[in-house]
mmCIF file of N, CA and C in Angstrom:
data_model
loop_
_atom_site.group_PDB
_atom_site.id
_atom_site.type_symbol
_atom_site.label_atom_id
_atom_site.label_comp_id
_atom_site.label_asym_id
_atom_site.label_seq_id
_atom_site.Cartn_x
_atom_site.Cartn_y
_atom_site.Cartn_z
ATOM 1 N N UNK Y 53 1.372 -6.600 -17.162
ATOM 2 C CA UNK Y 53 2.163 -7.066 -16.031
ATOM 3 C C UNK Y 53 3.196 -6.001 -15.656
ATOM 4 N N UNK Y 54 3.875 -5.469 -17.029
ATOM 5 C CA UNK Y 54 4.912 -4.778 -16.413
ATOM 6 C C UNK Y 54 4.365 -2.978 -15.590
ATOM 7 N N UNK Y 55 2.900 -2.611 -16.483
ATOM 8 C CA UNK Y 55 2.154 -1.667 -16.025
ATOM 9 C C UNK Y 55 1.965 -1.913 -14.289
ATOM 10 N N UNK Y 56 1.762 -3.273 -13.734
ATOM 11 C CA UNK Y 56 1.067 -3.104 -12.416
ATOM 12 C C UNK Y 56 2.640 -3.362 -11.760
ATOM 13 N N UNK Y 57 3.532 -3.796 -12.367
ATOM 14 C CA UNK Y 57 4.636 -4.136 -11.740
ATOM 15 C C UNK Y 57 5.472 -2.481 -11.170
ATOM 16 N N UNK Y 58 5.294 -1.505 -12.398
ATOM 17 C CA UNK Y 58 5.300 -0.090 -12.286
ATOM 18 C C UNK Y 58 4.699 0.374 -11.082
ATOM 19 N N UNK Y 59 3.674 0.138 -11.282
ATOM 20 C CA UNK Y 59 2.722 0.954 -10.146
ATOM 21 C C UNK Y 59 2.790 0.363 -8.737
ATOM 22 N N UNK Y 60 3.294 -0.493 -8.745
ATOM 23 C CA UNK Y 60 3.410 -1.248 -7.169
ATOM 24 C C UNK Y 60 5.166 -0.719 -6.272
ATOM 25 N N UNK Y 61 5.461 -0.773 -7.590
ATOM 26 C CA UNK Y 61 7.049 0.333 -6.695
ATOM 27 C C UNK Y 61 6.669 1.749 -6.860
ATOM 28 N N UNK Y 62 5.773 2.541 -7.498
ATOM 29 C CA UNK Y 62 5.586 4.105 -7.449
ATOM 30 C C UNK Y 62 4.589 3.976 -5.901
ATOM 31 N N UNK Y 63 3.617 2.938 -5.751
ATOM 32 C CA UNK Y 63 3.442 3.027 -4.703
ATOM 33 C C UNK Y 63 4.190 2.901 -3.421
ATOM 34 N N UNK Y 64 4.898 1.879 -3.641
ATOM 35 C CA UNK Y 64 5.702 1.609 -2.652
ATOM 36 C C UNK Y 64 6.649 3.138 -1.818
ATOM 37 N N UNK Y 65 6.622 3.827 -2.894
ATOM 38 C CA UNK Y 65 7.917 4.569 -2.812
ATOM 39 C C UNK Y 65 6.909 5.903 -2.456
ATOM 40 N N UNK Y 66 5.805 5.817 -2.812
ATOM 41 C CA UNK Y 66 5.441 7.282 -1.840
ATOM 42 C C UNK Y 66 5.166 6.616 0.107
ATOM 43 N N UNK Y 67 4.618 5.382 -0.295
ATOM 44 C CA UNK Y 67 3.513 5.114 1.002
ATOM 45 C C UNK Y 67 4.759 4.557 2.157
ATOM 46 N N UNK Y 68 6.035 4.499 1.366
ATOM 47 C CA UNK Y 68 7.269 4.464 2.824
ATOM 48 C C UNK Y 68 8.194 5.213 2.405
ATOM 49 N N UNK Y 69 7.993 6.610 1.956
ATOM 50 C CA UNK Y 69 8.705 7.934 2.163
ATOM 51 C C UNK Y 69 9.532 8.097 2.984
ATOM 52 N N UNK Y 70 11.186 8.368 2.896
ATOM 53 C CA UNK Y 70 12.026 8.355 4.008
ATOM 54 C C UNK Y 70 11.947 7.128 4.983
ATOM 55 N N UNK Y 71 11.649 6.210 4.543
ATOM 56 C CA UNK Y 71 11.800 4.741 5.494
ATOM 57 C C UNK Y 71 12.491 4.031 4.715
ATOM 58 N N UNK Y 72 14.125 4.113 4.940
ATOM 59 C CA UNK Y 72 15.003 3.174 3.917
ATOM 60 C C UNK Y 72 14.739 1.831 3.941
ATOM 61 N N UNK Y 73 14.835 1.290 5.042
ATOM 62 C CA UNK Y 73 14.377 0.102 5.951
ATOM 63 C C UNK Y 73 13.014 -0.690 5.098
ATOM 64 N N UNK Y 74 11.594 0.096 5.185
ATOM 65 C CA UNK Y 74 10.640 -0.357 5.021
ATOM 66 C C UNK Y 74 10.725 0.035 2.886
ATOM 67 N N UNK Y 75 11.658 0.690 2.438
ATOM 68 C CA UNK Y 75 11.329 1.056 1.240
ATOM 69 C C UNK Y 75 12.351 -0.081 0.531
ATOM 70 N N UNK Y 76 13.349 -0.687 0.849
ATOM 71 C CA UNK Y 76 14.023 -1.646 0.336
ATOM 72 C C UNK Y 76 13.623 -3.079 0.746
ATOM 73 N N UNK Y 77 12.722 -2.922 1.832
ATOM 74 C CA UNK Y 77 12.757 -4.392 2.070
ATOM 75 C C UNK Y 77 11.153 -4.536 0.701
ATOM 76 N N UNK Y 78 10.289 -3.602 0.693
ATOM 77 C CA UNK Y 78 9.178 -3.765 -0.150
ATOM 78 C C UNK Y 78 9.506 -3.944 -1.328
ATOM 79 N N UNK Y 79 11.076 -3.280 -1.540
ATOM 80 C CA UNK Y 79 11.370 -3.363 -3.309
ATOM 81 C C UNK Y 79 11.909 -4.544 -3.634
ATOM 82 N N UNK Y 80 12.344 -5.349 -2.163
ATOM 83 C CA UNK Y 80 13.060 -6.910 -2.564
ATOM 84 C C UNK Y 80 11.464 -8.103 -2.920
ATOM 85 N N UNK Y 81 11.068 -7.486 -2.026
ATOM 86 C CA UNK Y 81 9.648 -8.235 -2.448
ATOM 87 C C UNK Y 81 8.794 -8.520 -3.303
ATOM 88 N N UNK Y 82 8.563 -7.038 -3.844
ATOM 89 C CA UNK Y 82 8.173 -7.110 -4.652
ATOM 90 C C UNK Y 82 8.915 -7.830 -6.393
ATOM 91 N N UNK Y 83 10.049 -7.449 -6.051
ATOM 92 C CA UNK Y 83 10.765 -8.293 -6.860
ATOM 93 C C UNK Y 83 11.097 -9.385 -7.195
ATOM 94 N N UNK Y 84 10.826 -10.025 -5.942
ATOM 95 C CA UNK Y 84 10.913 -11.749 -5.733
ATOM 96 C C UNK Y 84 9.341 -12.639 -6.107
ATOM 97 N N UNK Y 85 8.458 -11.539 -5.930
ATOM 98 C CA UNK Y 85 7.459 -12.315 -5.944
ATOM 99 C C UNK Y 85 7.404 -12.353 -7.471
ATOM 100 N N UNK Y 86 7.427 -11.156 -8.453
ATOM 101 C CA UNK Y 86 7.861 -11.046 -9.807
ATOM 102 C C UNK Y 86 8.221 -12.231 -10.278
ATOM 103 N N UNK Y 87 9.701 -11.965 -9.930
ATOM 104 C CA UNK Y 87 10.633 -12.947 -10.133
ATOM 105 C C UNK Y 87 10.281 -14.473 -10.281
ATOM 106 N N UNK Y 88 9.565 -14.978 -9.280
ATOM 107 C CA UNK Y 88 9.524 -16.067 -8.855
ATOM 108 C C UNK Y 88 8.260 -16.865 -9.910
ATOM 109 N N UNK Y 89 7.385 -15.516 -10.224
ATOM 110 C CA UNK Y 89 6.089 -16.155 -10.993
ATOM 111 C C UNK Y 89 6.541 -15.591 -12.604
ATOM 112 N N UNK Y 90 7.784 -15.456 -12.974
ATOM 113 C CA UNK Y 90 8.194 -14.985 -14.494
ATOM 114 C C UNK Y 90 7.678 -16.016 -15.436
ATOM 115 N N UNK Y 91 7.912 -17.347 -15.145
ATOM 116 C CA UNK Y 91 7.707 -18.383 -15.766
ATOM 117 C C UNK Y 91 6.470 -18.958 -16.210
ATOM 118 N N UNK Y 92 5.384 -18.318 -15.602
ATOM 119 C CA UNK Y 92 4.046 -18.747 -15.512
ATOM 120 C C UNK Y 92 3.452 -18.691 -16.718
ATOM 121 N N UNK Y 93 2.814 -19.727 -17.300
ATOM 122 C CA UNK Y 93 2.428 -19.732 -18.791
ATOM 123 C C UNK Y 93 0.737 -19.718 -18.239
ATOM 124 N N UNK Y 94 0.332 -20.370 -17.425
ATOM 125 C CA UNK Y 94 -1.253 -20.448 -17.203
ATOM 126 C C UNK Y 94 -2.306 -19.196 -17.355
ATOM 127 N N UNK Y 95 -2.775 -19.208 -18.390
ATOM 128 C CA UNK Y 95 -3.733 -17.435 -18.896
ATOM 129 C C UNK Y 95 -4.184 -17.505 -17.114
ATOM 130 N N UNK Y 96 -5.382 -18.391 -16.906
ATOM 131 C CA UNK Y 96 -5.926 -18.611 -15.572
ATOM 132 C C UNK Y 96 -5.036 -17.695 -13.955
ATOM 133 N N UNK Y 97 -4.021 -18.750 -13.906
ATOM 134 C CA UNK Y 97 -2.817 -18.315 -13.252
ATOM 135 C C UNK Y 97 -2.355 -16.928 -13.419
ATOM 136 N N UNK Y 98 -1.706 -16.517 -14.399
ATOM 137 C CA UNK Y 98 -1.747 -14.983 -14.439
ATOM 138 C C UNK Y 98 -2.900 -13.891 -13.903
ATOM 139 N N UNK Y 99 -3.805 -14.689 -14.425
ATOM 140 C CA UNK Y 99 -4.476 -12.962 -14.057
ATOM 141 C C UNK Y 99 -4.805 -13.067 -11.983
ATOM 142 N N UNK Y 100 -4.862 -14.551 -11.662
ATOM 143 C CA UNK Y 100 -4.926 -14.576 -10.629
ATOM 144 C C UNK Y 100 -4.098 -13.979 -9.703
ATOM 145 N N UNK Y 101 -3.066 -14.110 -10.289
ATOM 146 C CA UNK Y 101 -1.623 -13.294 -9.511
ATOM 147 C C UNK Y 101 -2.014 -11.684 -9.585
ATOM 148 N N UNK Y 102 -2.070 -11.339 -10.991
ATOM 149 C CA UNK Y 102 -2.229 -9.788 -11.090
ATOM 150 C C UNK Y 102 -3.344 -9.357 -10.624
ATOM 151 N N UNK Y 103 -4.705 -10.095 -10.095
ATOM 152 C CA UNK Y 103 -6.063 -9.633 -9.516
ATOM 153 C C UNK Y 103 -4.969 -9.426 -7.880
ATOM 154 N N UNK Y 104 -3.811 -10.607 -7.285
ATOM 155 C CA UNK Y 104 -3.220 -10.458 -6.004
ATOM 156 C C UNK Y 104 -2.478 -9.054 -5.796
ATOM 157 N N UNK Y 105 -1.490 -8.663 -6.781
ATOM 158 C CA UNK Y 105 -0.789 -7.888 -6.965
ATOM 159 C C UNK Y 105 -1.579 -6.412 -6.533
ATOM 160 N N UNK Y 106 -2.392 -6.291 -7.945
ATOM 161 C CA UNK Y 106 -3.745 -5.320 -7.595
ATOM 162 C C UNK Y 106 -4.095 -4.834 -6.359
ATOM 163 N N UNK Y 107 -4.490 -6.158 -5.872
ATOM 164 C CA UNK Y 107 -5.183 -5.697 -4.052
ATOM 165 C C UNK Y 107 -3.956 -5.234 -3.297
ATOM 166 N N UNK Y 108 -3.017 -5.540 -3.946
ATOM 167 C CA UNK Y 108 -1.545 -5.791 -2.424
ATOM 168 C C UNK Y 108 -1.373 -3.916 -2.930
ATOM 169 N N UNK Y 109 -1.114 -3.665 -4.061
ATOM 170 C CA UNK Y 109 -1.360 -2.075 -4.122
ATOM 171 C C UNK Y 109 -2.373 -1.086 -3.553
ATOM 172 N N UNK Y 110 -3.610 -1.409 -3.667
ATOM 173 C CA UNK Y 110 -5.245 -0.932 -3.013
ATOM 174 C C UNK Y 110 -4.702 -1.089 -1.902
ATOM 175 N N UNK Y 111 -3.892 -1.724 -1.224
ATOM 176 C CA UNK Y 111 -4.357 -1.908 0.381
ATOM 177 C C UNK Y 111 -3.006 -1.263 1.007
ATOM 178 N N UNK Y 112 -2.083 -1.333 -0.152
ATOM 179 C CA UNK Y 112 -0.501 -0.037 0.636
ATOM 180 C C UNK Y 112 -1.280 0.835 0.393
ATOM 181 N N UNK Y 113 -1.953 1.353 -0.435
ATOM 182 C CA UNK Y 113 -2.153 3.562 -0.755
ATOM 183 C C UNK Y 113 -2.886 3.373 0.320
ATOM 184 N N UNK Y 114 -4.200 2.578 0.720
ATOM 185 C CA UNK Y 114 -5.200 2.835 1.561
ATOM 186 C C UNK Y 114 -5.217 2.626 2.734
ATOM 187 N N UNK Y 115 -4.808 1.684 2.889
ATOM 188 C CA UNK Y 115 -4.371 1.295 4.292
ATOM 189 C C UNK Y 115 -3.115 1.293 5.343
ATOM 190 N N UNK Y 116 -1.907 1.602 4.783
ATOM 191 C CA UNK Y 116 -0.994 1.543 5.514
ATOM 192 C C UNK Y 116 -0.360 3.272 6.188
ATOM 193 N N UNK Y 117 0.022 3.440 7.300
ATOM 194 C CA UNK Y 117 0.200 4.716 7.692
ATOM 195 C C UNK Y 117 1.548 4.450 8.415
ATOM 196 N N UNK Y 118 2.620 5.092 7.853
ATOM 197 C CA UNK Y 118 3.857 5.227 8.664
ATOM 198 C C UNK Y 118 3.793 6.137 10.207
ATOM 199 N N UNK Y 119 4.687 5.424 10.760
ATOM 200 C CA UNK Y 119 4.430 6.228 12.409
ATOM 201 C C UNK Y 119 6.224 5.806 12.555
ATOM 202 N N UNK Y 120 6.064 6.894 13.922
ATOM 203 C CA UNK Y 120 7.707 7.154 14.349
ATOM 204 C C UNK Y 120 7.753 7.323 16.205
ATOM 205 N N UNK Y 121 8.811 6.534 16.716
ATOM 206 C CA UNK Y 121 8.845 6.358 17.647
ATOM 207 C C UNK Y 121 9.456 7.875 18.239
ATOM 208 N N UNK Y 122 8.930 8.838 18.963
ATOM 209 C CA UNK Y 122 9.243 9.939 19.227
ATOM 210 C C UNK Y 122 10.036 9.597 20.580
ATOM 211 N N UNK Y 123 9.586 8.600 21.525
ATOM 212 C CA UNK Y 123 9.741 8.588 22.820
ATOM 213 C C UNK Y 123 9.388 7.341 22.961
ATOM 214 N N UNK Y 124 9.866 6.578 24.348
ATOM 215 C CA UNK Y 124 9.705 5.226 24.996
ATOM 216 C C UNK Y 124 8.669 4.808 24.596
ATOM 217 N N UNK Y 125 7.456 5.927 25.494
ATOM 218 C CA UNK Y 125 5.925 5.347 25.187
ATOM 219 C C UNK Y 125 4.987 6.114 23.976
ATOM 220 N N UNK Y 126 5.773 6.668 23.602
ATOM 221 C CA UNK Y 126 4.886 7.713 22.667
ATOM 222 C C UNK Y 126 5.411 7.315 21.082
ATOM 223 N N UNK Y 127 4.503 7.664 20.192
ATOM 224 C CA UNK Y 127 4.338 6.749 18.402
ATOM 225 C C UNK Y 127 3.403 8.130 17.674
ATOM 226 N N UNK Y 128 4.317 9.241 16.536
ATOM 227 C CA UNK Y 128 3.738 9.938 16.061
ATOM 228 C C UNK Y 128 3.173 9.088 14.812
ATOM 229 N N UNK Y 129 1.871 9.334 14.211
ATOM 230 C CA UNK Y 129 1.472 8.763 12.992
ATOM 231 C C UNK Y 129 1.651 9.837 11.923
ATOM 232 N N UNK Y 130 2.333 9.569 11.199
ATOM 233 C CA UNK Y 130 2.124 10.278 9.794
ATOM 234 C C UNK Y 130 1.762 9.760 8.342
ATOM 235 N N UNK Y 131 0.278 10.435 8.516
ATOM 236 C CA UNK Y 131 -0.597 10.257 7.161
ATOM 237 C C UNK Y 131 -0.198 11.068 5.906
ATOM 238 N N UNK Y 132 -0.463 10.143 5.023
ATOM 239 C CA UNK Y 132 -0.499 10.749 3.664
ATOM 240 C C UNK Y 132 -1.748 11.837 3.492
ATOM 241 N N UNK Y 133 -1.944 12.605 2.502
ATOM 242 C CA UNK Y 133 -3.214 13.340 2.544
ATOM 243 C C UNK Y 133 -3.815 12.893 1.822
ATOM 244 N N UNK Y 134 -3.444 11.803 0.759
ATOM 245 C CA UNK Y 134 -4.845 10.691 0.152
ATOM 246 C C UNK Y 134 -5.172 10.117 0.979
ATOM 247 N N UNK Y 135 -4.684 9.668 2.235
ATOM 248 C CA UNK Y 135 -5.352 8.915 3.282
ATOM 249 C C UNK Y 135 -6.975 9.718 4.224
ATOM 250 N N UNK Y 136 -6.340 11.523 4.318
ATOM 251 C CA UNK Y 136 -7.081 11.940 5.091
ATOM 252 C C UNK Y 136 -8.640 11.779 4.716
ATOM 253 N N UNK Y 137 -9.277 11.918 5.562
ATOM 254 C CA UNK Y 137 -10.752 12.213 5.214
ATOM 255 C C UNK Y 137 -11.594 12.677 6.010
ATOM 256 N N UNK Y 138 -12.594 14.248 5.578
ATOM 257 C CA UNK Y 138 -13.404 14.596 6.420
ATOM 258 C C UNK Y 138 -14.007 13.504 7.622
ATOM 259 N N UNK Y 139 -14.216 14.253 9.069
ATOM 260 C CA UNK Y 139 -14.946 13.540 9.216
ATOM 261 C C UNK Y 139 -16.224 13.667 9.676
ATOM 262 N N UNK Y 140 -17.543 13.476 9.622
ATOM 263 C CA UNK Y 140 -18.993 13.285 9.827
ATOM 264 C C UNK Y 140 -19.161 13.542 11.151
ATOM 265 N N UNK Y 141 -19.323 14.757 11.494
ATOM 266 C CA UNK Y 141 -19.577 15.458 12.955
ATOM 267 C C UNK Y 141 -20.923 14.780 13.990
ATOM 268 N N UNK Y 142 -20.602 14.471 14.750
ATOM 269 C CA UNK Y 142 -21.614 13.951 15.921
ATOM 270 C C UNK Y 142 -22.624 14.741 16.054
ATOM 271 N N UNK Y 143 -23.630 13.860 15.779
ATOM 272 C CA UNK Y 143 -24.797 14.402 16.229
ATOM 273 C C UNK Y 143 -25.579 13.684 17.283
ATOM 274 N N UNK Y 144 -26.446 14.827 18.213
ATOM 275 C CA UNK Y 144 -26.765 13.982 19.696
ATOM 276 C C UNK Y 144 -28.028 13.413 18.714
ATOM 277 N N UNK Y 145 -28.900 14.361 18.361
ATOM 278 C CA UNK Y 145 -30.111 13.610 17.929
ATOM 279 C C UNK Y 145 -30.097 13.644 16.131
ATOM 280 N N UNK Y 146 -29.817 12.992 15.589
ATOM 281 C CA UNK Y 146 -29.730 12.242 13.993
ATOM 282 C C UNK Y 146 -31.356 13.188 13.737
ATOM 283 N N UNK Y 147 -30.723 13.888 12.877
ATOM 284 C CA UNK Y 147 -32.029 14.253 11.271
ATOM 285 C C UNK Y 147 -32.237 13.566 10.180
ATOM 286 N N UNK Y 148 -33.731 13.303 10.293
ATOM 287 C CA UNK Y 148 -34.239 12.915 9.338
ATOM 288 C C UNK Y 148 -34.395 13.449 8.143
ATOM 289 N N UNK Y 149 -34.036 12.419 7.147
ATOM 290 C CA UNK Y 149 -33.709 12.896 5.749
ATOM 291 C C UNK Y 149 -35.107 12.482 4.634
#
């Protein structure tokens, strides 16, 4: 518990880099949700939470991308470089493999 509890603020803390805002409100959260399930004696119950916890980490590294309002209508995105990934160049007519 306390291993994924670790790893969910090391995530937290790269994947909202310089976002005080978005990096304290994730650390209250994550703390509350902690917090709130300390008491839980159910083997069942536990791991159900920590299978939740788990995904809620998988899906900040992988999925979430900070962006910044440069202008009225304009929103720069800035990716992590574990996020980047080649991408698979267009082809008009597909080869057979």
């Amino acid at each position: 518990v306390l291993k994924l509890f670790k790893l969910l603020h090391r995530t937290r803390q790269e994947v909202f880099k310089n976002d005080t805002k978005a990096l304290e409100a994730a650390r209250q959260k994550i703390n509350e949700e902690f917090r709130n399930n300390r008491g839980e004696t159910s083997e069942e119950k536990i791991n159900e939470l920590l299978k939740i916890a788990s995904d809620v980490e998988v899906i900040l590294r992988t999925s979430v991308i900070q962006a910044v309002h440069t202008d009225s209508d304009k929103i720069v995105l800035i990716p992590r470089k574990d996020l980047l990934q080649d991408n698979t160049p267009y082809l008009d007519k597909p080869t057979k493999k």
